[in-house]
Short mmCIF file of C-alpha atoms in Angstrom, two decimals:
data_model
loop_
_atom_site.label_atom_id
_atom_site.label_comp_id
_atom_site.label_asym_id
_atom_site.label_seq_id
_atom_site.Cartn_x
_atom_site.Cartn_y
_atom_site.Cartn_z
CA UNK A 34 -45.12 -52.36 -35.19
CA UNK A 35 -42.60 -50.82 -32.84
CA UNK A 36 -43.20 -47.26 -31.83
CA UNK A 37 -41.80 -44.71 -29.42
CA UNK A 38 -41.38 -40.97 -29.29
CA UNK A 39 -38.02 -41.12 -31.07
CA UNK A 40 -38.48 -44.16 -33.28
CA UNK A 41 -41.35 -45.05 -35.58
CA UNK A 42 -41.08 -48.41 -37.33
CA UNK A 43 -44.23 -50.22 -38.36
CA UNK A 44 -45.70 -52.97 -40.45
CA UNK A 45 -48.37 -51.91 -42.89
CA UNK A 46 -50.41 -53.14 -45.82
CA UNK A 47 -51.06 -50.11 -47.95
CA UNK A 48 -50.10 -51.22 -51.45
CA UNK A 49 -51.26 -54.85 -51.48
CA UNK A 50 -47.87 -55.92 -50.14
CA UNK A 51 -46.76 -56.13 -46.53
CA UNK A 52 -44.17 -53.49 -45.75
CA UNK A 53 -41.87 -52.86 -42.81
CA UNK A 54 -41.27 -49.10 -42.78
CA UNK A 55 -39.09 -47.02 -40.49
CA UNK A 56 -40.25 -43.46 -41.02
CA UNK A 57 -37.24 -42.05 -39.13
CA UNK A 58 -34.50 -43.77 -41.16
CA UNK A 59 -36.56 -44.25 -44.34
CA UNK A 60 -35.58 -47.92 -44.54
CA UNK A 61 -38.19 -50.43 -45.63
CA UNK A 62 -38.73 -54.06 -46.57
CA UNK A 63 -41.51 -54.99 -49.01
CA UNK A 64 -42.94 -58.51 -49.15
CA UNK A 65 -42.20 -60.31 -52.40
CA UNK A 66 -45.71 -61.76 -52.72
CA UNK A 67 -49.01 -59.86 -52.54
CA UNK A 68 -50.50 -59.53 -49.08
CA UNK A 69 -54.24 -59.59 -49.65
CA UNK A 70 -57.13 -58.91 -47.34
CA UNK A 71 -58.89 -62.08 -48.49
CA UNK A 72 -59.59 -63.56 -45.04
CA UNK A 73 -56.58 -65.83 -45.45
CA UNK A 74 -54.42 -66.40 -42.38
CA UNK A 75 -50.88 -65.07 -42.68
CA UNK A 76 -48.03 -65.82 -40.31
CA UNK A 77 -46.01 -62.63 -40.03
CA UNK A 78 -42.70 -62.47 -38.21
CA UNK A 79 -40.41 -59.49 -37.75
CA UNK A 80 -37.01 -60.19 -36.23
CA UNK A 81 -34.47 -57.73 -34.89
CA UNK A 82 -30.94 -58.59 -33.84
CA UNK A 83 -29.60 -55.92 -31.50
CA UNK A 84 -25.99 -57.00 -32.11
CA UNK A 85 -26.07 -56.85 -35.93
CA UNK A 86 -28.90 -54.24 -36.09
CA UNK A 87 -30.53 -56.43 -38.75
CA UNK A 88 -34.32 -56.37 -39.20
CA UNK A 89 -35.85 -59.23 -41.21
CA UNK A 90 -39.43 -59.61 -42.39
CA UNK A 91 -40.99 -63.04 -42.92
CA UNK A 92 -44.39 -64.01 -44.31
CA UNK A 93 -45.52 -67.61 -43.82
CA UNK A 94 -42.01 -68.58 -42.73
CA UNK A 95 -40.29 -67.23 -45.87
CA UNK A 96 -37.81 -64.35 -45.59
CA UNK A 97 -39.01 -61.32 -47.56
CA UNK A 98 -35.97 -59.11 -47.06
CA UNK A 99 -33.79 -57.40 -44.51
CA UNK A 100 -32.33 -54.01 -43.64
CA UNK A 101 -29.69 -52.77 -41.24
CA UNK A 102 -31.06 -50.18 -38.83
CA UNK A 103 -28.64 -47.57 -37.55
CA UNK A 104 -30.77 -46.69 -34.52
CA UNK A 105 -31.89 -49.29 -32.00
CA UNK A 106 -35.58 -50.12 -32.13
CA UNK A 107 -37.57 -49.41 -28.99
CA UNK A 108 -39.30 -52.63 -27.99
CA UNK A 109 -41.25 -51.23 -25.06
CA UNK A 110 -44.47 -50.62 -26.98
CA UNK A 111 -46.11 -52.59 -29.79
CA UNK A 112 -48.75 -51.03 -32.02
CA UNK A 113 -51.00 -53.08 -34.29
CA UNK A 114 -52.76 -50.75 -36.73
CA UNK A 115 -54.23 -47.41 -35.77
CA UNK A 116 -52.56 -44.04 -35.95
CA UNK A 117 -53.22 -41.13 -38.26
CA UNK A 118 -51.96 -42.83 -41.44
CA UNK A 119 -54.81 -44.87 -43.03
CA UNK A 120 -52.18 -47.36 -44.20
CA UNK A 121 -51.86 -48.52 -40.60
CA UNK A 122 -55.60 -49.09 -40.17
CA UNK A 123 -56.25 -52.58 -38.86
CA UNK A 124 -59.99 -52.20 -38.30
CA UNK A 125 -60.88 -55.61 -39.77
CA UNK A 126 -57.72 -57.46 -38.77
CA UNK A 127 -57.76 -60.42 -36.43
CA UNK A 128 -54.78 -61.39 -34.31
CA UNK A 129 -54.75 -64.98 -33.06
CA UNK A 130 -51.67 -65.07 -30.89
CA UNK A 131 -48.59 -63.11 -29.98
CA UNK A 132 -45.14 -64.57 -29.37
CA UNK A 133 -42.12 -62.51 -28.37
CA UNK A 134 -38.68 -64.06 -28.18
CA UNK A 135 -35.75 -62.43 -26.39
CA UNK A 136 -33.22 -64.07 -28.69
CA UNK A 137 -32.63 -63.56 -32.42
CA UNK A 138 -34.36 -66.19 -34.55
CA UNK A 139 -32.76 -67.72 -37.64
CA UNK A 140 -34.54 -68.62 -40.87
CA UNK A 141 -35.19 -72.25 -39.86
CA UNK A 142 -36.62 -71.24 -36.47
CA UNK A 143 -39.02 -68.79 -38.12
CA UNK A 144 -40.11 -71.48 -40.59
CA UNK A 145 -40.81 -73.83 -37.67
CA UNK A 146 -42.85 -71.12 -35.93
CA UNK A 147 -44.97 -70.68 -39.06
CA UNK A 148 -45.70 -74.42 -38.93
CA UNK A 149 -46.92 -74.13 -35.33
CA UNK A 150 -43.78 -75.52 -33.69
CA UNK A 151 -43.12 -73.04 -30.89
CA UNK A 152 -39.72 -73.14 -29.22
CA UNK A 153 -39.65 -72.65 -25.45
CA UNK A 154 -36.02 -71.53 -25.41
CA UNK A 155 -35.87 -67.73 -25.40
CA UNK A 156 -39.66 -67.34 -25.31
CA UNK A 157 -40.43 -64.12 -23.44
CA UNK A 158 -44.18 -63.90 -23.99
CA UNK A 159 -46.76 -66.26 -25.46
CA UNK A 160 -50.38 -65.26 -25.34
CA UNK A 161 -53.31 -66.60 -27.31
CA UNK A 162 -55.40 -63.52 -28.04
CA UNK A 163 -58.88 -64.64 -27.07
CA UNK A 164 -61.41 -63.53 -24.48
CA UNK A 165 -60.95 -66.73 -22.44
CA UNK A 166 -57.34 -65.73 -21.84
CA UNK A 167 -58.13 -62.23 -20.44
CA UNK A 168 -57.82 -61.78 -16.69
CA UNK A 169 -60.04 -59.43 -14.69
CA UNK A 170 -57.33 -56.74 -14.63
CA UNK A 171 -57.31 -56.59 -18.46
CA UNK A 172 -54.04 -58.46 -18.85
CA UNK A 173 -53.69 -61.49 -21.08
CA UNK A 174 -52.21 -64.58 -19.49
CA UNK A 175 -48.74 -65.41 -20.81
CA UNK A 176 -47.78 -69.06 -21.07
CA UNK A 177 -44.07 -68.29 -21.39
CA UNK A 178 -41.83 -69.17 -18.42
CA UNK A 179 -41.22 -65.49 -17.57
CA UNK A 180 -42.87 -62.67 -15.63
CA UNK A 181 -43.69 -60.71 -18.81
CA UNK A 182 -47.29 -59.80 -19.52
CA UNK A 183 -49.47 -58.34 -22.25
CA UNK A 184 -52.04 -55.64 -21.58
CA UNK A 185 -54.26 -54.21 -24.28
CA UNK A 186 -54.71 -50.44 -24.31
CA UNK A 187 -58.10 -49.78 -25.88
CA UNK A 188 -58.05 -45.99 -25.43
CA UNK A 189 -57.34 -45.39 -29.14
CA UNK A 190 -59.83 -47.93 -30.52
CA UNK A 191 -62.37 -45.22 -31.29
CA UNK A 192 -59.87 -43.67 -33.73
CA UNK A 193 -59.35 -46.86 -35.72
#
């Protein structure tokens, strides 16, 4: 999910369960319920608190587990699938929308998000991922009250 030259932490579905895995620190969180590729919609949320260094994984608004990361996660680049490891292949995945908050979310706030109740406070980026929302320069329109933007890099799509 998050990736940089010195940090590699991702979400993957390689064992029938959703897993947060940091290949640098070796820390991971495994979902408690199976994560199937059965065309069912899942709400997945990964939170990171820079003060406590806590990473929490949620599926459908329910906390799946947490770990303390010793190294700060680099949030400059998000990767959905792809890469050399087939476990990160997202060839048939569909992403409906992307929300990024600049504040840590608590359990109740994540549950509300999974129910479609989006909070405006702390919202850094909100972008429905559909072709109607793509501008001519390749950026997706963000409906958050910030200057943040989302741009899709398709250069690696041929590898997926």
